[in-house]
């Protein structure tokens, strides 16, 4: 007797054929559901396409073991195979249709009109710049967050220009603050790596305002931009307090630091009739370790250990919900601290003053909670890291409302200098590459550009955003990604297939075949223009003391 092979034995098995007939419609139904989800865009289409292709491949493997030669089952199996093939084709159609829809409907719309602010006084306004470190745009109520993390900032927003599309030049404090202070891109000021100092030959906001007769002070909680790194240039007073995140169970009190700010403001306001002032405040929260003091420490969670310090690395492989809750608690804490400044300078109410005050609120970058598989920041230029809150309060709440045109860190310096010179002035803006936030030229077609230039682990990336599309280039790996920022703020759905990205990099003319590739090719050419602005400047390495090094270590900075 001849031995029967395993496959033939399975093919002749009635129960296996019966199982195939039962599973066939199940596979068709599953693929149909996935196809429907793709059409509604409930999940990134690429993920659903991958699942669909996998199921179809499994079905083909099963056919090899099913009783295909049996007449009774051949028609059913053939029909199911045909249905699966049709659904698989529809996946490709859904991908093309969905991508085309995002490509066509992703423009950052213009606002229709430009702020026509006219100061009521011929005296230069006071300038207050408040920066909250590591603050995500989407964690504030004024940007639609579900939690009440920012009651005071929400009220402040009602009397301010709220920029819906604010972008950081970098996902790191070092480079972002340098861009805010100088109006230059990271590839121009070159303050990129942790040990880098800000170059002496670049002109800063404080230096420019000093030329215009301003007295100035800075109160800083992040040691990454301390005196050792030369960020204090141009300020009359530079006050540092790096004790907020000491390795203690209970965080240090912050009242003394805040009281010092209030004392300086009181003195500056008394003398504002003779001399305008410029105040810069840099709060460290909600930078990790997440450790809001009581009573904030238990606001969004319950249980013991509410005041414990929780560093990002403590839960690197765990669920991010605890980290997210503690992050939100720190935002609520910092909201109350910011409120003291807003109230003191009269930004929360209409009040007659001898000299008007402009208040600008911004963050240096955001924070990641595994949107791209990582925590913290400084790992790329994705939306969770570079989309930042940006608010401008003009005297009397002038021009308050939502602004949809793109804005970025390098726009801050020219905006404040032109307000100091008088709106509409065309004077020197310190060599900034930015456009004024009140300028008519800063419309929806203007590009936003930024970079993360630190070597190692494939993290060097550049991005360019224009007309609603964001191109990311991984400089180390030569990889391109394209996103529709209006529909996909956290850059979850890459519109470029791998072969399209490779063709764009190679300069192949495939635009007629792929709308996404055509846009990527155009943005890549624009990106090259911005990258060519790079300045051949080598930053000096700072010589820091042991106390500053320890403060940096407490925040997770190492080199």
PDB file of C-alpha atoms in Angstrom, residues 35 52 57 80-81 122 136 138 166 187 205 213 295 397 416 456 470 478 504 550 555:
ATOM      1  CA  UNK A  35     -12.774  47.612   4.435  1.00  0.00           C
ATOM      2  CA  UNK A  52      -6.436  42.851   5.372  1.00  0.00           C
ATOM      3  CA  UNK A  57      -2.591  35.586   2.707  1.00  0.00           C
ATOM      4  CA  UNK A  80     -15.192  33.249  -1.301  1.00  0.00           C
ATOM      5  CA  UNK A  81     -11.764  33.573  -2.868  1.00  0.00           C
ATOM      6  CA  UNK A 122       3.197 106.908  21.757  1.00  0.00           C
ATOM      7  CA  UNK A 136       1.926  70.278  24.762  1.00  0.00           C
ATOM      8  CA  UNK A 138      -3.331  69.763  23.149  1.00  0.00           C
ATOM      9  CA  UNK A 166       2.178  77.269  16.371  1.00  0.00           C
ATOM     10  CA  UNK A 187      21.136  75.458  11.604  1.00  0.00           C
ATOM     11  CA  UNK A 205      15.950  89.839  21.871  1.00  0.00           C
ATOM     12  CA  UNK A 213      15.944 101.763  25.989  1.00  0.00           C
ATOM     13  CA  UNK A 295      -2.634  69.804  46.543  1.00  0.00           C
ATOM     14  CA  UNK A 397      -7.330  92.713  24.184  1.00  0.00           C
ATOM     15  CA  UNK A 416       8.108  92.046  19.700  1.00  0.00           C
ATOM     16  CA  UNK A 456      23.282  59.321  16.675  1.00  0.00           C
ATOM     17  CA  UNK A 470       4.343  68.354   6.581  1.00  0.00           C
ATOM     18  CA  UNK A 478      17.446  59.129   3.956  1.00  0.00           C
ATOM     19  CA  UNK A 504      11.002  61.149  -4.509  1.00  0.00           C
ATOM     20  CA  UNK A 550      23.638  68.001  39.185  1.00  0.00           C
ATOM     21  CA  UNK A 555      16.105  66.628  34.709  1.00  0.00           C
TER      22      UNK A 555
END
